[in-house]
Short mmCIF file of C-alpha atoms and ligand atoms in Angstrom, two decimals:
data_model
loop_
_atom_site.label_atom_id
_atom_site.label_comp_id
_atom_site.label_asym_id
_atom_site.label_seq_id
_atom_site.Cartn_x
_atom_site.Cartn_y
_atom_site.Cartn_z
CA MET A 821 -16.07 -23.89 -19.60
CA SER A 822 -12.96 -24.07 -18.24
CA ARG A 823 -11.32 -20.59 -18.29
CA LEU A 824 -8.22 -22.02 -19.93
CA ASP A 825 -10.38 -22.17 -23.10
CA THR A 826 -10.58 -18.38 -23.01
CA LEU A 827 -6.70 -18.05 -23.50
CA SER A 828 -5.44 -16.53 -26.73
CA PRO A 829 -3.67 -18.88 -29.27
CA GLY A 830 -0.50 -17.10 -28.71
CA THR A 831 -0.69 -18.10 -25.15
CA ARG A 832 -1.79 -21.72 -25.88
CA GLU A 833 1.08 -22.07 -28.24
CA PHE A 834 3.47 -20.76 -25.69
CA LEU A 835 2.22 -23.37 -22.95
CA GLU A 836 2.85 -26.20 -25.56
CA ARG A 837 6.59 -25.05 -26.41
CA PRO A 838 9.18 -26.58 -23.74
CA LYS A 839 10.76 -24.25 -21.47
CA GLY A 840 14.34 -24.06 -21.44
CA LEU A 841 16.85 -21.47 -19.96
CA LEU A 842 17.63 -18.60 -21.85
CA ILE A 843 21.62 -18.57 -22.22
CA ASP A 844 23.47 -16.70 -24.75
CA ASN A 845 20.13 -16.44 -27.12
CA GLU A 846 19.62 -20.17 -26.89
CA TRP A 847 17.14 -22.26 -25.12
CA LEU A 848 19.01 -24.90 -23.27
CA ASN A 849 17.91 -27.80 -21.01
CA PRO A 850 19.26 -27.42 -17.62
CA LEU A 851 22.37 -29.66 -16.91
CA SER A 852 21.06 -31.88 -14.33
CA GLY A 853 17.83 -32.49 -16.64
CA LYS A 854 15.52 -31.44 -13.64
CA TYR A 855 12.40 -29.83 -14.10
CA PHE A 856 9.68 -28.40 -11.76
CA ASP A 857 5.85 -28.04 -11.73
CA ASP A 858 4.36 -24.78 -12.47
CA VAL A 859 0.89 -24.46 -10.89
CA ASN A 860 -2.12 -22.34 -11.84
CA PRO A 861 -3.55 -21.14 -8.55
CA SER A 862 -7.08 -20.71 -9.42
CA THR A 863 -7.31 -24.34 -10.04
CA LYS A 864 -4.47 -25.97 -8.55
CA SER A 865 -3.35 -27.65 -11.56
CA VAL A 866 0.02 -28.02 -13.21
CA HIS A 867 0.04 -26.22 -16.64
CA ALA A 868 4.18 -26.16 -17.06
CA GLN A 869 7.32 -27.86 -16.36
CA ILE A 870 9.90 -25.42 -15.74
CA ALA A 871 13.56 -25.77 -16.00
CA ARG A 872 15.46 -26.09 -12.76
CA ALA A 873 18.80 -24.19 -12.98
CA SER A 874 21.58 -25.58 -10.69
CA ASP A 875 24.81 -23.79 -9.72
CA ALA A 876 26.44 -24.79 -13.11
CA ASP A 877 23.65 -23.46 -15.40
CA VAL A 878 23.83 -20.39 -13.34
CA GLU A 879 27.54 -20.17 -13.84
CA ARG A 880 26.97 -20.76 -17.64
CA ALA A 881 24.42 -17.97 -17.56
CA ALA A 882 26.66 -15.50 -15.89
CA LYS A 883 29.73 -16.38 -18.18
CA ALA A 884 27.75 -15.63 -21.31
CA ALA A 885 26.66 -12.22 -19.31
CA LYS A 886 30.40 -11.46 -18.73
CA ASP A 887 31.71 -12.42 -22.22
CA ALA A 888 28.97 -10.35 -23.89
CA PHE A 889 29.92 -7.45 -21.35
CA TYR A 890 33.68 -7.47 -22.08
CA ASN A 891 33.41 -8.25 -25.97
CA SER A 892 31.56 -4.77 -26.16
CA ARG A 893 28.57 -6.23 -27.76
CA TRP A 894 26.58 -3.92 -25.60
CA HIS A 895 27.82 -1.50 -23.58
CA ASN A 896 30.03 0.19 -26.09
CA MET A 897 27.72 -0.11 -28.67
CA ALA A 898 26.21 3.48 -29.34
CA PRO A 899 23.71 4.61 -26.71
CA ASN A 900 20.98 5.23 -29.10
CA GLU A 901 21.19 1.86 -30.73
CA ARG A 902 20.92 0.44 -27.24
CA GLY A 903 17.71 2.36 -26.83
CA THR A 904 16.45 1.40 -30.08
CA TYR A 905 16.66 -2.35 -29.05
CA LEU A 906 14.61 -1.55 -25.69
CA TRP A 907 12.25 0.43 -28.16
CA LYS A 908 11.79 -2.66 -30.16
CA LEU A 909 11.36 -4.88 -27.17
CA ALA A 910 8.58 -2.36 -26.04
CA ASP A 911 6.78 -2.75 -29.36
CA LEU A 912 6.99 -6.46 -29.39
CA MET A 913 5.63 -6.46 -25.81
CA GLU A 914 2.50 -4.14 -27.08
CA ILE A 915 1.66 -6.81 -29.76
CA HIS A 916 1.86 -9.47 -27.43
CA GLN A 917 0.26 -7.92 -24.40
CA GLN A 918 -2.99 -10.09 -23.96
CA GLU A 919 -0.35 -13.37 -23.92
CA LEU A 920 1.71 -11.38 -21.14
CA ALA A 921 -1.11 -10.49 -19.11
CA GLU A 922 -2.76 -14.10 -19.57
CA LEU A 923 0.49 -15.63 -18.48
CA ASP A 924 0.85 -13.70 -15.11
CA SER A 925 -2.68 -14.13 -14.35
CA LEU A 926 -2.46 -17.94 -14.93
CA ASP A 927 0.88 -18.36 -13.29
CA MET A 928 0.13 -16.21 -9.91
CA GLY A 929 -3.54 -15.10 -9.47
CA MET A 930 -3.57 -11.58 -10.93
CA PRO A 931 -7.05 -10.71 -12.25
CA ILE A 932 -6.82 -10.40 -15.79
CA ARG A 933 -8.24 -6.97 -16.03
CA ALA A 934 -5.75 -5.89 -13.70
CA ALA A 935 -2.87 -7.46 -15.75
CA ARG A 936 -4.23 -6.27 -19.10
CA TYR A 937 -4.75 -2.93 -18.57
CA GLY A 938 -2.61 -2.24 -15.33
CA THR A 939 0.47 -3.68 -15.05
CA VAL A 940 1.43 -4.63 -18.45
CA PRO A 941 0.90 -1.55 -19.70
CA LEU A 942 2.98 -0.07 -16.99
CA ALA A 943 5.45 -2.57 -17.70
CA ILE A 944 5.63 -1.54 -21.56
CA ASP A 945 5.81 2.18 -20.49
CA HIS A 946 8.51 1.40 -18.03
CA VAL A 947 10.97 -0.30 -21.12
CA ARG A 948 10.09 2.90 -23.21
CA TYR A 949 11.08 5.41 -20.33
CA MET A 950 14.32 3.74 -19.80
CA ALA A 951 14.76 3.10 -23.59
CA GLY A 952 14.84 7.17 -23.57
CA TRP A 953 17.70 7.22 -20.71
CA ALA A 954 20.17 5.34 -22.68
CA THR A 955 21.13 8.27 -24.42
CA LYS A 956 21.13 10.76 -21.39
CA ILE A 957 23.61 9.24 -19.07
CA THR A 958 26.04 11.67 -18.40
CA GLY A 959 29.01 12.62 -15.95
CA GLU A 960 29.92 16.23 -14.97
CA SER A 961 32.80 18.49 -15.12
CA ILE A 962 33.87 19.55 -11.65
CA GLY A 963 35.70 22.90 -10.84
CA VAL A 964 38.50 21.65 -8.58
CA SER A 965 40.83 24.07 -6.47
CA VAL A 966 43.93 22.42 -6.03
CA GLY A 967 45.57 23.52 -9.25
CA ASN A 968 45.35 23.45 -13.17
CA TYR A 969 43.10 20.47 -14.02
CA LEU A 970 40.25 19.39 -15.70
CA ASN A 971 38.38 17.01 -13.55
CA TYR A 972 35.29 15.37 -14.91
CA THR A 973 33.21 11.96 -14.12
CA LEU A 974 32.24 9.08 -16.21
CA LYS A 975 29.28 6.95 -15.68
CA GLU A 976 30.08 3.55 -16.44
CA PRO A 977 28.10 0.43 -16.50
CA VAL A 978 28.60 -1.99 -13.39
CA GLY A 979 28.86 -4.92 -15.61
CA VAL A 980 27.09 -7.88 -15.04
CA VAL A 981 23.89 -7.81 -13.01
CA GLY A 982 22.02 -10.58 -11.11
CA ALA A 983 18.32 -9.86 -11.13
CA ILE A 984 16.17 -11.87 -8.59
CA ILE A 985 12.53 -11.10 -8.66
CA PRO A 986 9.30 -11.95 -6.68
CA TRP A 987 6.01 -13.61 -7.94
CA ASN A 988 3.75 -10.71 -6.99
CA PHE A 989 4.09 -8.83 -10.14
CA PRO A 990 6.34 -11.17 -12.41
CA LEU A 991 6.66 -9.24 -15.75
CA LEU A 992 6.70 -5.63 -14.13
CA MET A 993 9.43 -6.75 -11.53
CA ALA A 994 11.33 -8.23 -14.59
CA VAL A 995 11.69 -5.20 -16.82
CA TRP A 996 12.06 -2.80 -13.75
CA LYS A 997 15.58 -4.27 -13.48
CA LEU A 998 15.79 -5.39 -16.84
CA SER A 999 15.31 -1.94 -18.57
CA ALA A 1000 17.18 -0.25 -16.32
CA ALA A 1001 20.26 -2.31 -16.45
CA LEU A 1002 20.30 -2.52 -20.17
CA ALA A 1003 19.96 1.05 -20.66
CA ALA A 1004 22.96 1.75 -18.42
CA GLY A 1005 25.00 -0.81 -20.54
CA CYS A 1006 25.25 -3.70 -18.06
CA THR A 1007 24.25 -7.37 -18.98
CA VAL A 1008 21.89 -9.45 -17.22
CA VAL A 1009 20.79 -12.75 -15.62
CA LEU A 1010 17.45 -12.80 -14.28
CA LYS A 1011 16.09 -15.19 -11.89
CA PRO A 1012 12.19 -15.05 -12.03
CA ALA A 1013 10.38 -16.57 -8.89
CA GLU A 1014 9.43 -20.30 -9.00
CA GLN A 1015 5.85 -19.55 -8.76
CA SER A 1016 5.59 -17.15 -11.85
CA PRO A 1017 8.27 -17.95 -14.45
CA LEU A 1018 6.11 -17.72 -17.50
CA SER A 1019 5.77 -14.04 -18.39
CA ALA A 1020 9.73 -13.94 -17.63
CA ILE A 1021 10.15 -17.14 -20.31
CA ARG A 1022 7.88 -15.03 -22.98
CA LEU A 1023 9.71 -12.14 -22.42
CA GLY A 1024 12.90 -13.72 -23.24
CA GLU A 1025 11.58 -15.07 -26.67
CA LEU A 1026 10.63 -11.53 -27.59
CA ILE A 1027 14.20 -10.30 -26.52
CA ILE A 1028 15.56 -12.50 -29.06
CA ASP A 1029 12.93 -11.55 -31.60
CA ALA A 1030 13.91 -8.08 -30.84
CA GLY A 1031 17.53 -8.92 -31.83
CA PHE A 1032 19.37 -8.31 -28.63
CA PRO A 1033 22.81 -9.45 -29.19
CA ALA A 1034 23.83 -13.18 -27.47
CA GLY A 1035 24.32 -13.04 -23.70
CA VAL A 1036 22.93 -9.67 -23.22
CA VAL A 1037 20.03 -11.09 -21.28
CA ASN A 1038 20.05 -14.62 -19.60
CA ILE A 1039 17.16 -16.14 -17.91
CA VAL A 1040 17.53 -18.84 -15.17
CA THR A 1041 14.37 -20.30 -14.03
CA GLY A 1042 14.71 -22.40 -10.80
CA LEU A 1043 14.38 -22.31 -6.90
CA GLY A 1044 15.57 -19.66 -4.65
CA ASP A 1045 18.32 -21.65 -2.70
CA GLU A 1046 19.69 -22.90 -5.63
CA ALA A 1047 19.55 -20.75 -8.76
CA GLY A 1048 18.98 -17.63 -6.65
CA ALA A 1049 21.81 -18.59 -4.07
CA ALA A 1050 24.16 -19.36 -6.98
CA LEU A 1051 23.74 -16.03 -8.61
CA SER A 1052 24.04 -14.08 -5.45
CA ARG A 1053 27.49 -15.46 -4.63
CA SER A 1054 28.86 -15.92 -8.21
CA PRO A 1055 32.04 -13.93 -8.50
CA LEU A 1056 31.28 -13.16 -12.36
CA VAL A 1057 28.11 -10.88 -11.14
CA ASN A 1058 29.08 -7.25 -10.22
CA LYS A 1059 25.72 -6.36 -8.85
CA ILE A 1060 22.74 -8.12 -7.48
CA ALA A 1061 19.41 -6.37 -7.86
CA PHE A 1062 16.81 -8.03 -5.42
CA THR A 1063 12.94 -7.51 -4.98
CA GLY A 1064 11.33 -9.90 -2.46
CA SER A 1065 11.18 -10.58 1.38
CA THR A 1066 13.11 -8.90 3.95
CA ALA A 1067 14.44 -12.49 5.21
CA VAL A 1068 15.86 -13.49 1.64
CA GLY A 1069 17.07 -9.93 1.18
CA GLN A 1070 19.33 -10.42 4.36
CA THR A 1071 20.61 -13.80 2.86
CA ILE A 1072 21.47 -12.29 -0.12
CA MET A 1073 23.44 -9.22 1.38
CA ARG A 1074 25.28 -11.95 3.33
CA GLU A 1075 26.22 -13.94 0.16
CA ALA A 1076 26.95 -10.95 -1.85
CA ALA A 1077 29.56 -9.88 0.79
CA ARG A 1078 32.09 -12.56 -0.35
CA ASN A 1079 32.88 -10.70 -3.47
CA MET A 1080 31.80 -7.26 -2.43
CA THR A 1081 29.08 -7.55 -5.15
CA ARG A 1082 26.71 -4.51 -4.93
CA VAL A 1083 23.36 -5.05 -3.65
CA SER A 1084 19.95 -3.09 -3.78
CA LEU A 1085 17.09 -4.31 -2.07
CA GLU A 1086 13.38 -3.93 -2.33
CA LEU A 1087 11.73 -5.60 0.35
CA GLY A 1088 8.61 -5.98 2.45
CA GLY A 1089 6.47 -3.72 3.98
CA LYS A 1090 3.65 -2.96 6.50
CA SER A 1091 2.29 0.37 4.87
CA PRO A 1092 -0.11 2.88 7.13
CA ASN A 1093 -2.64 4.27 5.37
CA ILE A 1094 -4.12 7.10 7.43
CA ILE A 1095 -7.67 8.45 7.18
CA PHE A 1096 -8.07 11.88 8.87
CA GLU A 1097 -11.69 13.29 9.76
CA ASP A 1098 -11.62 15.80 7.48
CA ALA A 1099 -10.98 13.74 4.28
CA ASN A 1100 -13.45 13.02 1.21
CA LEU A 1101 -14.40 9.76 2.82
CA ARG A 1102 -15.87 8.34 -0.28
CA GLN A 1103 -12.76 8.75 -1.87
CA ALA A 1104 -10.80 7.52 1.37
CA VAL A 1105 -12.70 4.32 1.50
CA SER A 1106 -12.11 3.36 -2.12
CA GLY A 1107 -8.51 4.09 -1.77
CA ALA A 1108 -8.27 2.20 1.46
CA LEU A 1109 -9.87 -0.65 -0.10
CA MET A 1110 -7.91 -0.64 -3.35
CA GLY A 1111 -4.59 0.06 -1.20
CA ILE A 1112 -5.33 -3.49 0.81
CA PHE A 1113 -7.13 -5.37 -1.67
CA MET A 1114 -5.40 -4.80 -5.10
CA ASN A 1115 -3.56 -8.12 -6.32
CA GLN A 1116 -5.08 -9.96 -3.21
CA GLY A 1117 -2.97 -8.05 -0.91
CA GLU A 1118 0.22 -9.56 -2.36
CA VAL A 1119 1.54 -5.94 -3.08
CA CYS A 1120 4.63 -4.98 -1.15
CA ALA A 1121 3.22 -1.41 -0.50
CA ALA A 1122 -0.04 -2.86 0.57
CA GLY A 1123 -1.95 -0.32 2.73
CA SER A 1124 -2.33 -3.22 5.46
CA ARG A 1125 -2.63 -0.77 8.75
CA ILE A 1126 -5.56 1.33 7.92
CA PHE A 1127 -5.45 4.02 10.59
CA VAL A 1128 -8.89 5.85 11.23
CA GLN A 1129 -9.39 9.03 13.18
CA ARG A 1130 -11.73 8.44 16.16
CA GLY A 1131 -14.94 10.51 15.07
CA ILE A 1132 -15.24 8.74 11.90
CA TYR A 1133 -14.12 5.21 12.82
CA GLU A 1134 -17.41 3.35 12.87
CA GLN A 1135 -18.82 5.06 9.64
CA VAL A 1136 -15.55 4.43 7.63
CA LEU A 1137 -15.60 0.56 8.90
CA GLU A 1138 -18.90 0.36 7.98
CA ALA A 1139 -18.38 1.66 4.49
CA LEU A 1140 -15.35 -0.59 4.39
CA ILE A 1141 -17.27 -3.80 5.18
CA GLU A 1142 -20.12 -3.18 2.75
CA GLN A 1143 -17.93 -2.45 0.00
CA SER A 1144 -15.53 -5.22 0.53
CA SER A 1145 -18.04 -7.97 0.86
CA LYS A 1146 -18.97 -6.76 -3.01
CA LEU A 1147 -15.72 -7.60 -4.37
CA LYS A 1148 -16.13 -10.54 -6.58
CA VAL A 1149 -13.09 -13.20 -5.72
CA GLY A 1150 -12.96 -15.90 -8.49
CA ASP A 1151 -10.63 -17.48 -11.24
CA ALA A 1152 -8.10 -14.78 -12.07
CA LEU A 1153 -8.60 -15.36 -15.85
CA ASP A 1154 -12.47 -14.23 -15.54
CA PRO A 1155 -12.63 -10.73 -16.36
CA SER A 1156 -15.32 -9.87 -13.90
CA THR A 1157 -12.97 -11.03 -11.08
CA ARG A 1158 -11.59 -8.40 -8.94
CA MET A 1159 -9.63 -10.78 -6.57
CA GLY A 1160 -7.94 -13.53 -7.65
CA PRO A 1161 -6.41 -16.43 -5.77
CA VAL A 1162 -3.44 -16.01 -3.47
CA VAL A 1163 -0.23 -17.28 -5.33
CA SER A 1164 0.19 -20.73 -3.54
CA GLU A 1165 -1.02 -23.21 -0.77
CA GLU A 1166 2.08 -22.11 1.26
CA GLN A 1167 0.73 -18.57 1.21
CA PHE A 1168 -2.86 -19.36 1.28
CA VAL A 1169 -1.90 -21.34 4.86
CA LYS A 1170 0.38 -18.71 5.90
CA ILE A 1171 -2.33 -16.07 5.65
CA GLN A 1172 -4.99 -18.11 7.31
CA GLY A 1173 -2.62 -18.57 10.39
CA TYR A 1174 -2.41 -14.69 10.56
CA ILE A 1175 -6.41 -14.59 10.25
CA GLU A 1176 -6.47 -17.15 13.39
CA GLY A 1177 -3.92 -15.67 15.31
CA ALA A 1178 -5.55 -12.04 15.18
CA LYS A 1179 -8.60 -14.01 16.58
CA SER A 1180 -6.59 -15.32 19.44
CA GLN A 1181 -5.05 -11.74 20.29
CA GLY A 1182 -8.59 -10.19 20.70
CA GLY A 1183 -8.76 -8.89 16.96
CA LYS A 1184 -12.58 -9.11 15.74
CA ILE A 1185 -12.82 -10.52 12.04
CA VAL A 1186 -15.69 -8.28 10.73
CA VAL A 1187 -15.77 -9.29 7.19
CA GLY A 1188 -14.07 -12.14 5.35
CA GLY A 1189 -11.69 -14.46 6.93
CA SER A 1190 -13.04 -17.45 5.40
CA THR A 1191 -11.98 -19.11 1.93
CA ALA A 1192 -14.18 -18.33 -1.21
CA ASN A 1193 -14.12 -22.00 -2.61
CA GLN A 1194 -11.73 -24.80 -2.48
CA GLN A 1195 -10.89 -25.36 -5.98
CA GLY A 1196 -8.30 -22.53 -5.82
CA PHE A 1197 -6.08 -20.76 -3.20
CA PHE A 1198 -9.05 -18.23 -2.39
CA ILE A 1199 -9.42 -15.99 0.32
CA ASN A 1200 -12.15 -13.82 0.72
CA PRO A 1201 -11.46 -9.90 1.62
CA THR A 1202 -10.61 -9.69 5.14
CA ILE A 1203 -10.96 -7.00 7.72
CA ILE A 1204 -9.86 -7.08 11.21
CA ARG A 1205 -11.24 -4.31 13.58
CA ASP A 1206 -9.75 -2.74 16.87
CA VAL A 1207 -6.42 -4.19 16.08
CA THR A 1208 -4.17 -2.65 18.36
CA ASP A 1209 -0.26 -1.92 17.62
CA ASP A 1210 1.20 -4.87 19.50
CA MET A 1211 -0.85 -7.33 17.64
CA THR A 1212 1.04 -9.61 15.22
CA VAL A 1213 -1.27 -8.56 12.20
CA ALA A 1214 -0.33 -5.05 13.16
CA GLN A 1215 3.54 -5.75 12.68
CA GLU A 1216 4.31 -8.47 10.37
CA GLU A 1217 3.89 -8.45 6.73
CA ILE A 1218 0.68 -10.66 5.78
CA PHE A 1219 1.06 -10.40 1.70
CA GLY A 1220 -2.62 -11.29 1.85
CA PRO A 1221 -6.05 -9.79 1.41
CA VAL A 1222 -6.24 -8.83 5.41
CA ALA A 1223 -6.48 -5.02 6.71
CA ALA A 1224 -5.75 -4.26 9.99
CA VAL A 1225 -8.07 -1.29 11.05
CA MET A 1226 -6.89 1.16 14.04
CA VAL A 1227 -8.19 4.15 15.55
CA PHE A 1228 -6.28 6.85 16.42
CA ASP A 1229 -6.81 10.51 17.92
CA THR A 1230 -4.14 12.71 17.03
CA ILE A 1231 -1.92 13.68 14.16
CA ASP A 1232 1.43 13.61 16.30
CA GLU A 1233 0.12 10.15 17.83
CA VAL A 1234 -0.66 8.73 14.25
CA ILE A 1235 2.61 9.72 12.86
CA GLU A 1236 4.59 8.04 15.95
CA ARG A 1237 2.32 4.91 15.72
CA ALA A 1238 2.67 4.80 11.81
CA ASN A 1239 6.51 4.78 12.07
CA ARG A 1240 6.71 2.37 14.88
CA SER A 1241 7.29 -0.30 12.33
CA TRP A 1242 10.70 -2.05 11.37
CA TYR A 1243 9.28 -1.66 7.70
CA GLY A 1244 9.31 2.06 5.71
CA LEU A 1245 8.09 1.48 2.23
CA ALA A 1246 4.84 3.57 1.36
CA ALA A 1247 2.22 5.29 3.08
CA GLY A 1248 -1.19 6.85 2.19
CA VAL A 1249 -2.67 10.00 3.92
CA TRP A 1250 -6.49 11.00 3.27
CA THR A 1251 -7.04 14.64 4.30
CA GLU A 1252 -8.26 17.85 2.90
CA ASN A 1253 -6.13 19.95 4.72
CA ILE A 1254 -3.09 21.23 3.05
CA ARG A 1255 -0.93 21.55 6.19
CA THR A 1256 -1.65 18.30 7.43
CA ALA A 1257 -0.85 16.58 4.11
CA HIS A 1258 2.44 18.03 4.06
CA TYR A 1259 3.16 17.65 7.78
CA VAL A 1260 2.28 14.19 7.53
CA ALA A 1261 4.15 13.44 4.39
CA HIS A 1262 7.22 14.95 5.87
CA ALA A 1263 7.37 13.02 8.85
CA LEU A 1264 6.64 9.56 7.76
CA GLU A 1265 9.81 7.34 7.49
CA VAL A 1266 8.91 5.77 4.16
CA GLY A 1267 9.93 5.88 0.43
CA THR A 1268 6.66 6.96 -1.02
CA VAL A 1269 3.63 9.02 0.35
CA TRP A 1270 0.60 9.16 -1.50
CA VAL A 1271 -1.71 12.06 -0.36
CA ASN A 1272 -5.53 11.11 -1.35
CA SER A 1273 -4.36 8.46 -3.51
CA TYR A 1274 -2.87 5.10 -3.06
CA HIS A 1275 -0.65 2.65 -5.29
CA VAL A 1276 -0.32 5.09 -7.99
CA TYR A 1277 3.17 4.32 -9.93
CA ASP A 1278 4.71 5.63 -12.92
CA ALA A 1279 8.24 4.99 -14.52
CA ALA A 1280 9.39 8.32 -13.88
CA ALA A 1281 8.97 8.35 -10.02
CA PRO A 1282 11.43 6.62 -7.97
CA TRP A 1283 10.51 3.89 -5.60
CA GLY A 1284 12.19 2.04 -2.86
CA GLY A 1285 12.20 1.70 0.76
CA ARG A 1286 14.00 2.67 4.18
CA LYS A 1287 14.81 0.59 7.23
CA MET A 1288 13.92 -3.07 6.70
CA SER A 1289 12.19 -2.31 3.14
CA GLY A 1290 15.64 -1.99 1.83
CA PHE A 1291 17.54 0.70 -0.08
CA GLY A 1292 18.06 1.82 -3.63
CA ARG A 1293 15.49 3.57 -5.74
CA GLU A 1294 14.16 1.63 -8.86
CA MET A 1295 12.34 3.56 -11.40
CA GLY A 1296 12.98 7.41 -12.28
CA LYS A 1297 16.38 8.84 -13.39
CA GLU A 1298 17.71 7.26 -9.63
CA ALA A 1299 17.34 3.53 -11.07
CA LEU A 1300 20.40 4.16 -13.27
CA ASP A 1301 22.60 4.87 -10.14
CA LEU A 1302 21.81 1.26 -9.22
CA TYR A 1303 23.38 0.18 -12.75
CA THR A 1304 26.38 2.56 -13.07
CA GLU A 1305 29.65 3.16 -11.24
CA THR A 1306 30.89 6.80 -11.25
CA LYS A 1307 34.72 7.42 -12.70
CA ASP A 1308 36.88 10.27 -11.86
CA VAL A 1309 39.14 11.53 -14.31
CA TRP A 1310 42.09 14.31 -13.65
CA ILE A 1311 43.76 16.08 -16.51
CA ASN A 1312 47.00 18.03 -15.71
CA LEU A 1313 46.50 21.34 -17.99
CA ASP A 1314 49.85 22.86 -16.94
CA ARG A 1315 52.26 22.82 -19.83
P1 LIG B 133 11.12 -14.37 -1.70
O1 LIG B 133 10.54 -15.52 -1.12
O2 LIG B 133 12.12 -13.28 -0.93
O3 LIG B 133 11.58 -14.42 -3.01
C1 LIG B 133 12.14 -13.66 -4.00
C2 LIG B 133 13.04 -14.17 -5.02
O4 LIG B 133 14.33 -14.50 -4.29
C3 LIG B 133 12.59 -15.35 -5.80
O5 LIG B 133 13.03 -15.33 -6.90
C4 LIG B 133 13.17 -16.38 -4.72
O6 LIG B 133 13.06 -17.83 -5.38
C5 LIG B 133 14.37 -16.00 -4.28
N1 LIG B 133 15.06 -16.73 -3.37
C6 LIG B 133 14.81 -17.29 -2.36
N2 LIG B 133 15.58 -17.61 -1.39
C7 LIG B 133 16.89 -17.03 -2.04
C8 LIG B 133 18.23 -17.27 -1.61
N3 LIG B 133 18.50 -18.18 -0.51
N4 LIG B 133 19.05 -16.69 -2.25
C9 LIG B 133 18.77 -16.09 -3.38
N5 LIG B 133 17.47 -16.21 -4.06
C10 LIG B 133 16.38 -16.59 -3.32
O7 LIG B 133 9.82 -13.03 -1.89
P2 LIG B 133 8.23 -13.66 -2.47
O8 LIG B 133 7.73 -14.53 -1.62
O9 LIG B 133 8.65 -14.14 -3.91
O10 LIG B 133 7.73 -12.24 -2.65
C11 LIG B 133 7.01 -11.89 -1.62
C12 LIG B 133 8.01 -10.53 -1.08
O11 LIG B 133 8.75 -9.42 -1.87
C13 LIG B 133 7.43 -9.66 0.15
O12 LIG B 133 7.96 -9.68 1.31
C14 LIG B 133 7.04 -8.33 -0.68
O13 LIG B 133 6.72 -7.41 0.21
C15 LIG B 133 8.39 -8.25 -1.55
N6 LIG B 133 8.29 -7.30 -2.58
C16 LIG B 133 8.95 -6.12 -2.45
C17 LIG B 133 8.77 -5.34 -3.29
C18 LIG B 133 9.22 -3.96 -3.35
O14 LIG B 133 9.31 -2.99 -4.38
N7 LIG B 133 9.71 -3.40 -2.30
C19 LIG B 133 7.96 -5.65 -4.71
C20 LIG B 133 7.54 -6.94 -4.60
C21 LIG B 133 7.27 -7.95 -3.68
P3 LIG B 133 11.90 -18.71 -5.18
O15 LIG B 133 10.92 -18.24 -6.02
O16 LIG B 133 12.55 -20.15 -5.77
O17 LIG B 133 11.62 -18.71 -3.89
MG1 LIG B 134 2.48 -20.40 -10.84
#
């Protein structure tokens, strides 16, 4: 039986509908009339035709967002009313959560269980969390010393936000940006990744059903160097919120410089996961496995450099090998699948290249390194032992299920080596010693440190990177800083 037969009726109906561009609350054909194929990585078959937005389509969308911003349909609305729309959207997402999970799973290979019980509920929670912020955005009054003045600040929405997102967590990335921007009073043009546009399109339908005013949210599917590039250089866009690769982040920053468009960038990583000899090894091993193999390793914060202290190196390696070979790789829609396919042929070839490269540089593949079956883009969980810091697999983001396991001796040595990376997104530390935990957490040059845990995310906890992993914090109240401008007001109180 094809796994497609297990799709819910809502998903099947959605797949039958034509996929247009959402501009001013209407689904429009792209002006060029061009569409592109959307592929299921579990089967390599095409399941949808997606509208390919051109520069002109992006300008239509940006203009709709600008009009919606200026004609006050959104930012002058009472904050609690804005919040109510977001709550309504979250309720609709909850009703349709099975469909949303199936669409991400179908589109980019996320195991259906992870989507249904992990990322979709996180996405819904995120919308509700940000809905609450709509009524809590405040400036402050400031005691000035230069005279008799009342000085206070206003937090105003930046205007039109261009949100450009990757394929690895399609729905979650969309709502991280949308809900914070909308809570702050901005209007949005969203450009989903070409490999995974379906959940964003379904979200667009739910946004219309929730009654959002026209132009507040616009969705332009298309290619990065067309639709994405057009968005990042549009003079109508006031801010670009980008999640994706470091190379594209750099291009976007250059393009945005033309109009001095504000940018925030959530980029790649090569995150260290450090296991000390005094760690709870049962927890550490399962945390290290989940850290690298969750979502096939296609996670910006994947714990791809596993540092193990010398005294437990062989023991930990043995446990990692044993447990990773038990992870079931298969069709993402199969509820028993623990690891789905990687997203695309391009990604599949790239990951294989890294594995071959590691062999030629002296890395020993102790498990995996092969493809699970040829029906889709499947790669078995792969562990490379005795990796040294100078090897490519220790330095570059692979974005696949490949762990580099390394040995270390001392705490200061591992801190120095963990930081010797151009990335600085996240890190894990496994120890039962509270001093070691805090010492290492303080010393690491990253945005997030997990102690005796990995890949825990919450709408309230700020998220983002340092160094080549980018800047800006999404989630938590800091996310609102990305979408607001501070205005300072002076009132002369002298009569
Ligand atoms: P990507 O190739 O950089 O693409 C990201 C988005 O940018 C896509 O929508 C893409 O469109 C678009 N794009 C491509 N070229 C563009 C251009 N010249 N101008 C404007 N937009 C352009 O990244 P990806 O392969 O989708 O995702 C993987 C990367 O995302 C990894 O490096 C990962 O670490 C990073 N990531 C970071 C975080 C974080 O929170 N830090 C979270 C998730 C992922 P197309 O789809 O058409 O190419
Ligand atoms: Mg796809």
